[in-house]
PDB file of C-alpha atoms in Angstrom:
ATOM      1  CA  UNK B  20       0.000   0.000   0.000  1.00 55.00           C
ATOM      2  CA  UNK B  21       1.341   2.994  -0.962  1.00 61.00           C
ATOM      3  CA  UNK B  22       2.286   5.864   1.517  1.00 65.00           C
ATOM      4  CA  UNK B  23      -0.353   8.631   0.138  1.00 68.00           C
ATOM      5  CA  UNK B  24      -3.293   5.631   0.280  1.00 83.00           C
ATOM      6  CA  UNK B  25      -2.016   5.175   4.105  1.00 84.00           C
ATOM      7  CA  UNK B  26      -2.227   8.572   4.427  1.00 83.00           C
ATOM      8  CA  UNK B  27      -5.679   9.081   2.598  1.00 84.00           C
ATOM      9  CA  UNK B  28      -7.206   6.041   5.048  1.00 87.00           C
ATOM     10  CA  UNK B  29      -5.373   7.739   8.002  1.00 82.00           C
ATOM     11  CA  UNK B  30      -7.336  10.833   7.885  1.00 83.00           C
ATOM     12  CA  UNK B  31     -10.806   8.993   6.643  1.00 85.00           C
ATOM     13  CA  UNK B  32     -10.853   6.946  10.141  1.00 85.00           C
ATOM     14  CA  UNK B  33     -10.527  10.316  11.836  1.00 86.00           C
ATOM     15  CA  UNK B  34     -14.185  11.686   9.965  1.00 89.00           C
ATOM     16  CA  UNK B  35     -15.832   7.893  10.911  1.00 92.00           C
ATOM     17  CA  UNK B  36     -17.726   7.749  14.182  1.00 95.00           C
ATOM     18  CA  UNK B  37     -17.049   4.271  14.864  1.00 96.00           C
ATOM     19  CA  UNK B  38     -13.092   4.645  14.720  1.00 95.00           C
ATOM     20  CA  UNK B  39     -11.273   5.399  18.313  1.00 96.00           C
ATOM     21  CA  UNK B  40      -7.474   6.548  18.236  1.00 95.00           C
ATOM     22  CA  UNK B  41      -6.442   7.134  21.625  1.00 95.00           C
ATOM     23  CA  UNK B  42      -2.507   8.164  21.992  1.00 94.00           C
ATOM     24  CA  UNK B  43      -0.786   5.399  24.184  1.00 94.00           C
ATOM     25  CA  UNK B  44      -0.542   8.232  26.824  1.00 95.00           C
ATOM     26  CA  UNK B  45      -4.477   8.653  26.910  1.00 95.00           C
ATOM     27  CA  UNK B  46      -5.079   4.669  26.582  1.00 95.00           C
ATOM     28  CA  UNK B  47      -2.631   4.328  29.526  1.00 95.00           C
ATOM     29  CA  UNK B  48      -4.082   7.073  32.003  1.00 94.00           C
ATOM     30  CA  UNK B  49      -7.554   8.059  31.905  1.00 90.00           C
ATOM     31  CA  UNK B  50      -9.116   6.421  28.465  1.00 96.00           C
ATOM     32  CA  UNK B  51     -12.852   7.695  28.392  1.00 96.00           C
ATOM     33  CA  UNK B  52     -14.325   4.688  27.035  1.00 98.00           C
ATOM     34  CA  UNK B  53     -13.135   1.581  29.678  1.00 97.00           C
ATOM     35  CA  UNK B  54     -15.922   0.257  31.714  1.00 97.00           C
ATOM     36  CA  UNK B  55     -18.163   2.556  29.458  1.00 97.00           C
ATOM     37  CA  UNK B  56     -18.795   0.794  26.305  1.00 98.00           C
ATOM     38  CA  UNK B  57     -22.095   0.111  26.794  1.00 97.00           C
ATOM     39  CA  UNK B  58     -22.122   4.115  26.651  1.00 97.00           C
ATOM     40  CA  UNK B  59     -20.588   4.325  23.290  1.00 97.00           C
ATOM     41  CA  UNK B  60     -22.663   1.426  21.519  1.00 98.00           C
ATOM     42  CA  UNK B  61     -25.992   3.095  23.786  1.00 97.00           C
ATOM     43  CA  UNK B  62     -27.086  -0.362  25.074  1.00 97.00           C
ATOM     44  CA  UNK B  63     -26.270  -3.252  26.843  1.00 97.00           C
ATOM     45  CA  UNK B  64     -25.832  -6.197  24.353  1.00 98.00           C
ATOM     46  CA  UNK B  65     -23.152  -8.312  24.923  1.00 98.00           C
ATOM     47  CA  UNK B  66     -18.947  -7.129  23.202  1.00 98.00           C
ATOM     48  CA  UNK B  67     -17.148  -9.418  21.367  1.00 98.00           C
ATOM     49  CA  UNK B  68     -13.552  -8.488  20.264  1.00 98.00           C
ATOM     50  CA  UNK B  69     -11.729  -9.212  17.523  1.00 97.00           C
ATOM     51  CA  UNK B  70      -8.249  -8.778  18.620  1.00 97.00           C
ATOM     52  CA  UNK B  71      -5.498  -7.729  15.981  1.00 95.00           C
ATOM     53  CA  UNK B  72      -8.344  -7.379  13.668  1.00 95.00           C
ATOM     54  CA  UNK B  73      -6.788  -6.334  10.337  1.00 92.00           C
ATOM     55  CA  UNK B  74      -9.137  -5.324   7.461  1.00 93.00           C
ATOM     56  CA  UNK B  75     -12.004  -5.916  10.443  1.00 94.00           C
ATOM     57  CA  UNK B  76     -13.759  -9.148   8.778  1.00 94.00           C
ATOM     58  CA  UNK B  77     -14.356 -11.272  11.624  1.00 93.00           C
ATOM     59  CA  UNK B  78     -15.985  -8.132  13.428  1.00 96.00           C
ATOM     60  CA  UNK B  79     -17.605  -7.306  10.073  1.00 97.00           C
ATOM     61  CA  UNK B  80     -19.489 -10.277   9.299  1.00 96.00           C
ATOM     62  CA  UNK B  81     -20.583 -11.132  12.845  1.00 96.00           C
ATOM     63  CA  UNK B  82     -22.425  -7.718  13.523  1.00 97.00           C
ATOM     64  CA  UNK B  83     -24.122  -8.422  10.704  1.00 97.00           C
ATOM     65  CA  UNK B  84     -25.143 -12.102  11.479  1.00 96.00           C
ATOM     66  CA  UNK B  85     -25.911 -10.618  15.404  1.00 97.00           C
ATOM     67  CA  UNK B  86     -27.598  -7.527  15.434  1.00 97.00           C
ATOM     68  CA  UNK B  87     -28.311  -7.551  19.456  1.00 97.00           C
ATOM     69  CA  UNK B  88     -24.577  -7.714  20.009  1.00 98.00           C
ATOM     70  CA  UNK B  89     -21.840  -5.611  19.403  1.00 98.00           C
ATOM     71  CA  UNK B  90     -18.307  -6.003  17.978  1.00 98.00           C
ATOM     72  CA  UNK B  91     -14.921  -3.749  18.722  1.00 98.00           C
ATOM     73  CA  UNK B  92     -12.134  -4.705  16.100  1.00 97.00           C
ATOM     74  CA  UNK B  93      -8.995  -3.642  17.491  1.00 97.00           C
ATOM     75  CA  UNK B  94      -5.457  -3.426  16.013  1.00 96.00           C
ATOM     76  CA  UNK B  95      -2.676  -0.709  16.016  1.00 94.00           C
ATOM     77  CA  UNK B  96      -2.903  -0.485  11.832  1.00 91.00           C
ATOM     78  CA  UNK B  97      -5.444   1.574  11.286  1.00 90.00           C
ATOM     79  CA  UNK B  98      -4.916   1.799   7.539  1.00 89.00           C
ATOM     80  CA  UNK B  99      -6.028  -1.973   7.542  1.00 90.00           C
ATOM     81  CA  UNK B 100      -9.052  -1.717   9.650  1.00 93.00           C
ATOM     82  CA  UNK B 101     -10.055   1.538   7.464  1.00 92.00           C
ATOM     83  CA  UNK B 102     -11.985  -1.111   4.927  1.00 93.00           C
ATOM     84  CA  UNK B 103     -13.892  -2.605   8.213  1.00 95.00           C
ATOM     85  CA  UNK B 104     -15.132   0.883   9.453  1.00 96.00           C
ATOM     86  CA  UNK B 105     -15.944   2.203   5.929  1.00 96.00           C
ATOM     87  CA  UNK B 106     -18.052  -0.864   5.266  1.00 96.00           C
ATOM     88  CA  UNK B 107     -19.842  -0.382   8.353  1.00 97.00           C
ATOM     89  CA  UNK B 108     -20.854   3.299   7.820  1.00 96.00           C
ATOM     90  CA  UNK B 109     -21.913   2.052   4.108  1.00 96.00           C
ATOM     91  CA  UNK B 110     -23.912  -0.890   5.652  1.00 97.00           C
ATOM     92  CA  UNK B 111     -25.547   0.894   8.736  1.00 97.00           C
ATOM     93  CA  UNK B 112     -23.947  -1.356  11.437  1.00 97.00           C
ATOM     94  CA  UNK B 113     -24.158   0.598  14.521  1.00 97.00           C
ATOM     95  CA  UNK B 114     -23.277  -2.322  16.412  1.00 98.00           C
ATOM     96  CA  UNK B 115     -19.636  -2.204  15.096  1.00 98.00           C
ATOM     97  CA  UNK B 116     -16.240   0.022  16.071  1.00 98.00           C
ATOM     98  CA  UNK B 117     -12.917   0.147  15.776  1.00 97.00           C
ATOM     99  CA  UNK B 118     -10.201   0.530  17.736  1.00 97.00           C
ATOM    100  CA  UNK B 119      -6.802   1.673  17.109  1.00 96.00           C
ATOM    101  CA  UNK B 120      -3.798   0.498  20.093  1.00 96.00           C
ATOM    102  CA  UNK B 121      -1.462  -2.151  20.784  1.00 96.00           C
ATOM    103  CA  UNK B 122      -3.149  -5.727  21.864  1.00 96.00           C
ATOM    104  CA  UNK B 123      -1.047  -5.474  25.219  1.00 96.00           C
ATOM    105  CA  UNK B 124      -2.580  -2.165  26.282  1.00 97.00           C
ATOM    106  CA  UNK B 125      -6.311  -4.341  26.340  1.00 97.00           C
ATOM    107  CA  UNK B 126      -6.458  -3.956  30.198  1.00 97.00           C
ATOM    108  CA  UNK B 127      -6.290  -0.036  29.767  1.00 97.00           C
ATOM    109  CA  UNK B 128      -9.510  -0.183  27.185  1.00 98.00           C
ATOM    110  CA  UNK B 129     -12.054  -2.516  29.110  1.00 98.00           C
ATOM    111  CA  UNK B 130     -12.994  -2.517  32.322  1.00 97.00           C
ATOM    112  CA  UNK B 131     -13.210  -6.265  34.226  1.00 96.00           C
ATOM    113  CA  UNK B 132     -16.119  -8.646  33.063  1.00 96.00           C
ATOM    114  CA  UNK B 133     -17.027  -5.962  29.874  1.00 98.00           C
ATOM    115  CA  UNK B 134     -16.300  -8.211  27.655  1.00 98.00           C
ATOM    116  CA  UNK B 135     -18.503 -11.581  26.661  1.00 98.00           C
ATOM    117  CA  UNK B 136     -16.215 -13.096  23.897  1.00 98.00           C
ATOM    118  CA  UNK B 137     -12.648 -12.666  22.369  1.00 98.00           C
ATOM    119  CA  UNK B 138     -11.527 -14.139  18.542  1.00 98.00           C
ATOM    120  CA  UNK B 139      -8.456 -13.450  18.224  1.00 97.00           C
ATOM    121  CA  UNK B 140      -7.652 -14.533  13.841  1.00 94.00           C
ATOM    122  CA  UNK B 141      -4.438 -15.856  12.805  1.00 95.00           C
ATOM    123  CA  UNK B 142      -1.886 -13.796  15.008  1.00 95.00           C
ATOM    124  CA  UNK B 143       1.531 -13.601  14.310  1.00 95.00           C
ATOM    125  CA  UNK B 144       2.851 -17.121  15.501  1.00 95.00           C
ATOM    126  CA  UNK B 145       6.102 -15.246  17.314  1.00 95.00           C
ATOM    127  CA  UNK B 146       7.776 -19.039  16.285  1.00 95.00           C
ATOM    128  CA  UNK B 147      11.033 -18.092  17.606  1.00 95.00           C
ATOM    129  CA  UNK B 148      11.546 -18.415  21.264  1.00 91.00           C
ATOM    130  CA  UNK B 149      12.579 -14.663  22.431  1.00 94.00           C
ATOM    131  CA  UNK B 150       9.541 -13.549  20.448  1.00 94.00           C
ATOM    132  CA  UNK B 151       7.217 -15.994  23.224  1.00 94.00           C
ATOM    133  CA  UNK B 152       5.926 -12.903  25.411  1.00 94.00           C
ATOM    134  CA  UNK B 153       4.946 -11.405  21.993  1.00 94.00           C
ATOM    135  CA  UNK B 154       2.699 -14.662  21.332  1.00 97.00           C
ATOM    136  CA  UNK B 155      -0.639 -13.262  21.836  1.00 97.00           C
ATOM    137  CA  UNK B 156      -1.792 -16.434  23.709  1.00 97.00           C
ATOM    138  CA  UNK B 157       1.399 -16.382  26.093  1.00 97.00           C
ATOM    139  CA  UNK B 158       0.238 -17.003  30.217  1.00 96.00           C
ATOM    140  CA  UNK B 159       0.624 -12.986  30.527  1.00 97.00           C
ATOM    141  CA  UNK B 160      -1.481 -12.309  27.745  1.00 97.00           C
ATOM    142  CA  UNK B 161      -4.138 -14.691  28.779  1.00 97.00           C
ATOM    143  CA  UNK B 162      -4.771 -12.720  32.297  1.00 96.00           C
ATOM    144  CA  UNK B 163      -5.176  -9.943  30.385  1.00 97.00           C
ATOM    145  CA  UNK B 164      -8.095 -11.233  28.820  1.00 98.00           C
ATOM    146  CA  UNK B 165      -9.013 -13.138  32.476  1.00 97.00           C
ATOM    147  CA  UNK B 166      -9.706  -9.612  33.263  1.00 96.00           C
ATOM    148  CA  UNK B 167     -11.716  -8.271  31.191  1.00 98.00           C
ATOM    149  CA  UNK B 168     -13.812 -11.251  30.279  1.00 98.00           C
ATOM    150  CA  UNK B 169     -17.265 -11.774  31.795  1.00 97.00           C
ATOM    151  CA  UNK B 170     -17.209 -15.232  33.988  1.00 95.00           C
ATOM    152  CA  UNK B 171     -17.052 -18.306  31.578  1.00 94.00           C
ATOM    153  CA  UNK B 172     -16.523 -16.042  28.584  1.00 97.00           C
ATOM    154  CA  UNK B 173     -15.219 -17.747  25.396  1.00 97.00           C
ATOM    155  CA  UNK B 174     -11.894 -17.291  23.498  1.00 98.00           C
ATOM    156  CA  UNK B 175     -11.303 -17.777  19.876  1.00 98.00           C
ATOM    157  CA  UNK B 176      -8.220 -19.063  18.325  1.00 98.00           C
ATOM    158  CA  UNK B 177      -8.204 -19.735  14.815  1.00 97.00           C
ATOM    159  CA  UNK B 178      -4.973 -19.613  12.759  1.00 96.00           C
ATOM    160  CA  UNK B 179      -2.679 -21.499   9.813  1.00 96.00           C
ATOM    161  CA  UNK B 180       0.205 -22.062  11.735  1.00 96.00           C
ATOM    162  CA  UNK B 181       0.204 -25.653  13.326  1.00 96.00           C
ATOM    163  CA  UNK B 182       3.162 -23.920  15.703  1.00 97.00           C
ATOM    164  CA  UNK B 183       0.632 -21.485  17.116  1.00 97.00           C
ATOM    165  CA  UNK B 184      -2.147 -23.976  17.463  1.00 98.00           C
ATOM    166  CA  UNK B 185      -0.289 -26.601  19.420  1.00 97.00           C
ATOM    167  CA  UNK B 186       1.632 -24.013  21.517  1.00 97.00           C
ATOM    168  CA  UNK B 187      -1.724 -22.707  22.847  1.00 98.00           C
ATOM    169  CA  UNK B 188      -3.108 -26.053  23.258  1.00 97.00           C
ATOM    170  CA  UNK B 189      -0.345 -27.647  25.211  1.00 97.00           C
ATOM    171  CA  UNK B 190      -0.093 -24.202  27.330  1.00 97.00           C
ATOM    172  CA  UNK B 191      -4.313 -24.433  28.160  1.00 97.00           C
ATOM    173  CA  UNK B 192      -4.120 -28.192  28.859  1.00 97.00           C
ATOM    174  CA  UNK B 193      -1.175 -27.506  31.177  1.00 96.00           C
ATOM    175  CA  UNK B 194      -3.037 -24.553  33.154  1.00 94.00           C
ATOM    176  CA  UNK B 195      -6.196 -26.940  33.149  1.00 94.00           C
ATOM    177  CA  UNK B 196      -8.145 -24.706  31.278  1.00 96.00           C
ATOM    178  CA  UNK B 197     -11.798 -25.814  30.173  1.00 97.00           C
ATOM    179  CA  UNK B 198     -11.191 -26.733  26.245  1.00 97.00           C
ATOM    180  CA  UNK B 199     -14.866 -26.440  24.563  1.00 97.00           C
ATOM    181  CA  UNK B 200     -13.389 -27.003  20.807  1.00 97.00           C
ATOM    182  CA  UNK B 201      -9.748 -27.894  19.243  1.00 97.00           C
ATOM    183  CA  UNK B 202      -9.419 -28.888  15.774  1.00 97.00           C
ATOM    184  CA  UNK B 203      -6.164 -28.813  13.584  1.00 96.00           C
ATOM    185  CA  UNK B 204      -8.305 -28.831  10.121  1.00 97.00           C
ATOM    186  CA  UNK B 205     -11.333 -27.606  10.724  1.00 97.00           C
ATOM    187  CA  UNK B 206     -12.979 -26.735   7.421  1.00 96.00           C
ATOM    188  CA  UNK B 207     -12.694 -31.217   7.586  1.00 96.00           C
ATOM    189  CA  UNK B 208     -14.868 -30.920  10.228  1.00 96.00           C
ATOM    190  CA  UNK B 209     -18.527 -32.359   9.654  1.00 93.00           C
ATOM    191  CA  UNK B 210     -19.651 -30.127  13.021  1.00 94.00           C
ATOM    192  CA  UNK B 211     -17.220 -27.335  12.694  1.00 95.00           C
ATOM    193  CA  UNK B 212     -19.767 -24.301  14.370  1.00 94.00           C
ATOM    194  CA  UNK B 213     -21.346 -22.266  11.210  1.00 94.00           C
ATOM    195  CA  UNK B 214     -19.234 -18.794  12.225  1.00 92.00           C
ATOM    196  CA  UNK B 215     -15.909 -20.340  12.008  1.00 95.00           C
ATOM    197  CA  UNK B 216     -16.231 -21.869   8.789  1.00 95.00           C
ATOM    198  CA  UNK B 217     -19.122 -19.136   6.994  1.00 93.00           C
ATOM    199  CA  UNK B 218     -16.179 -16.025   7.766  1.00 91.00           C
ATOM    200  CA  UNK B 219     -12.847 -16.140   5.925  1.00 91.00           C
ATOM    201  CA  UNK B 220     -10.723 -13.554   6.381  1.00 88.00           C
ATOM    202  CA  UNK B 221      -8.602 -11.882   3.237  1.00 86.00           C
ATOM    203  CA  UNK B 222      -5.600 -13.830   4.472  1.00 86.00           C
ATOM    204  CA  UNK B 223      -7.360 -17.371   5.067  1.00 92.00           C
ATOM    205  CA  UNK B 224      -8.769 -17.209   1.471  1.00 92.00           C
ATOM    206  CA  UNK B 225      -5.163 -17.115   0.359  1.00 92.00           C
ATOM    207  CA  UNK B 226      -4.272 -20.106   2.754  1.00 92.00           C
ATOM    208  CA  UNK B 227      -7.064 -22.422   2.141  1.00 93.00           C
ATOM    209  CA  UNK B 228      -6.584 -21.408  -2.340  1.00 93.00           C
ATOM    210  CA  UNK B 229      -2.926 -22.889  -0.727  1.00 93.00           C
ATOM    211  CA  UNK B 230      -4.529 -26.039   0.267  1.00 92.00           C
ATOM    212  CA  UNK B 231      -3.373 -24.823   4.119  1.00 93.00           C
ATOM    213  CA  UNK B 232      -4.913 -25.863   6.815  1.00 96.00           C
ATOM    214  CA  UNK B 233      -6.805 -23.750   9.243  1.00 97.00           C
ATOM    215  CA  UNK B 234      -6.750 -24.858  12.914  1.00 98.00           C
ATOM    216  CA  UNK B 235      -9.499 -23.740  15.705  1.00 98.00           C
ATOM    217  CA  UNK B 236      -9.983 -23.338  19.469  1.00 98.00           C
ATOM    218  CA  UNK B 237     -12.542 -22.418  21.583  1.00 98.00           C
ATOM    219  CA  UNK B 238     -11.909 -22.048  25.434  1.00 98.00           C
ATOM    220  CA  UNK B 239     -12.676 -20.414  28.442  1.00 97.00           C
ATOM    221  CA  UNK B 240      -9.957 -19.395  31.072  1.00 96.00           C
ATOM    222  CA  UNK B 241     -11.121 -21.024  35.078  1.00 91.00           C
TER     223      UNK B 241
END
């Protein structure tokens, strides 16, 4: 993408009402919206995240499918999410927002039980071992999410990378966390659950055209 499109989608997501770009220093200190979402969507349905979003499909296609929830896409690239925003002003989805900060600064943006459900679609593995604290299912991240998860509130992990997949597994079945669904090929799957398999993100298109397969958890954290 080049620099003056970045730019161009850069100052767009500043005109959108569904686009929030705090500065680290106001996610870190006083940000306006933790513990008040329910403020900014004006109701109380139930928020599902889509952590490190990208283009925003996940969060996308599941406001559409659940109109009495809502959805907050959230990834530092806001040039990527741009497409996810802008198709939710042109669709009407005022169940949908975006917003733009790190994934480790998710304790600073929620307040504790605000959020029902977490997907979190194909991450960065981190396969090297001094990249581990960057692996966005790591112990530290995962009582991040402990926080601000409602009790017995489900997590999402579905990815390529056979690496990630197993790491998390291994890492949940050692803490003894409850394991609802693990599959390493789920599109294979004869009861793979209809919003896994009916959303495919820009990237998975590309892996599954690949003849990749696409791996899937679902757990919640005790």
């Amino acid at each position: 993408m080049g620099s003056k499109n970045k730019l161009k989608r850069f100052n767009e997501n500043e005109t959108f009402d569904n686009v929030i770009q705090p500065t680290r220093e106001e996610m870190t200190t006083a940000f306006e919206w933790k513990g008040k979402w329910a403020t900014f969507f004006k109701n109380d349905n139930p928020i599902t995240l889509e952590l490190g979003c990208g283009k925003g499909e996940y969060t996308i296609d599941l406001a559409r499918k659940y109109p009495n929830r809502n959805f907050i896409g959230v990834d530092i690239k806001g040039a990527r999410f741009w497409r996810g925003a802008k198709t939710a002003i042109e669709e009407g989805l005022t169940n949908v927002a975006f917003l733009r900060t790190q994934i480790e600064l998710v304790e600073y943006a929620f307040g504790k039980n605000e959020i029902d459900e977490i997907w979190i679609t194909f991450p960065d593995p981190q396969i090297k071992y001094k990249r581990t604290k960057h692996r966005m299912t790591n112990p530290e991240f995962l009582s991040k999410y402990k926080n601000i998860l409602v009790e017995g509130g489900f997590i999402n992990l579905k990815t390529d990378s056979e690496f990630m997949h197993g790491y998390t597994l291994g890492l949940l079945q050692g803490l003894c966390e409850d394991i609802v669904f693990a599959h390493h090929d789920i599109y294979t799957h004869t009861e793979a659950p209809e919003e896994v398999v009916s959303t495919q993100t820009f990237y998975e298109k590309q892996y599954l055209e690949q003849g990749k397969a696409i791996t899937y958890l679902k757990f919640r954290l005790r």
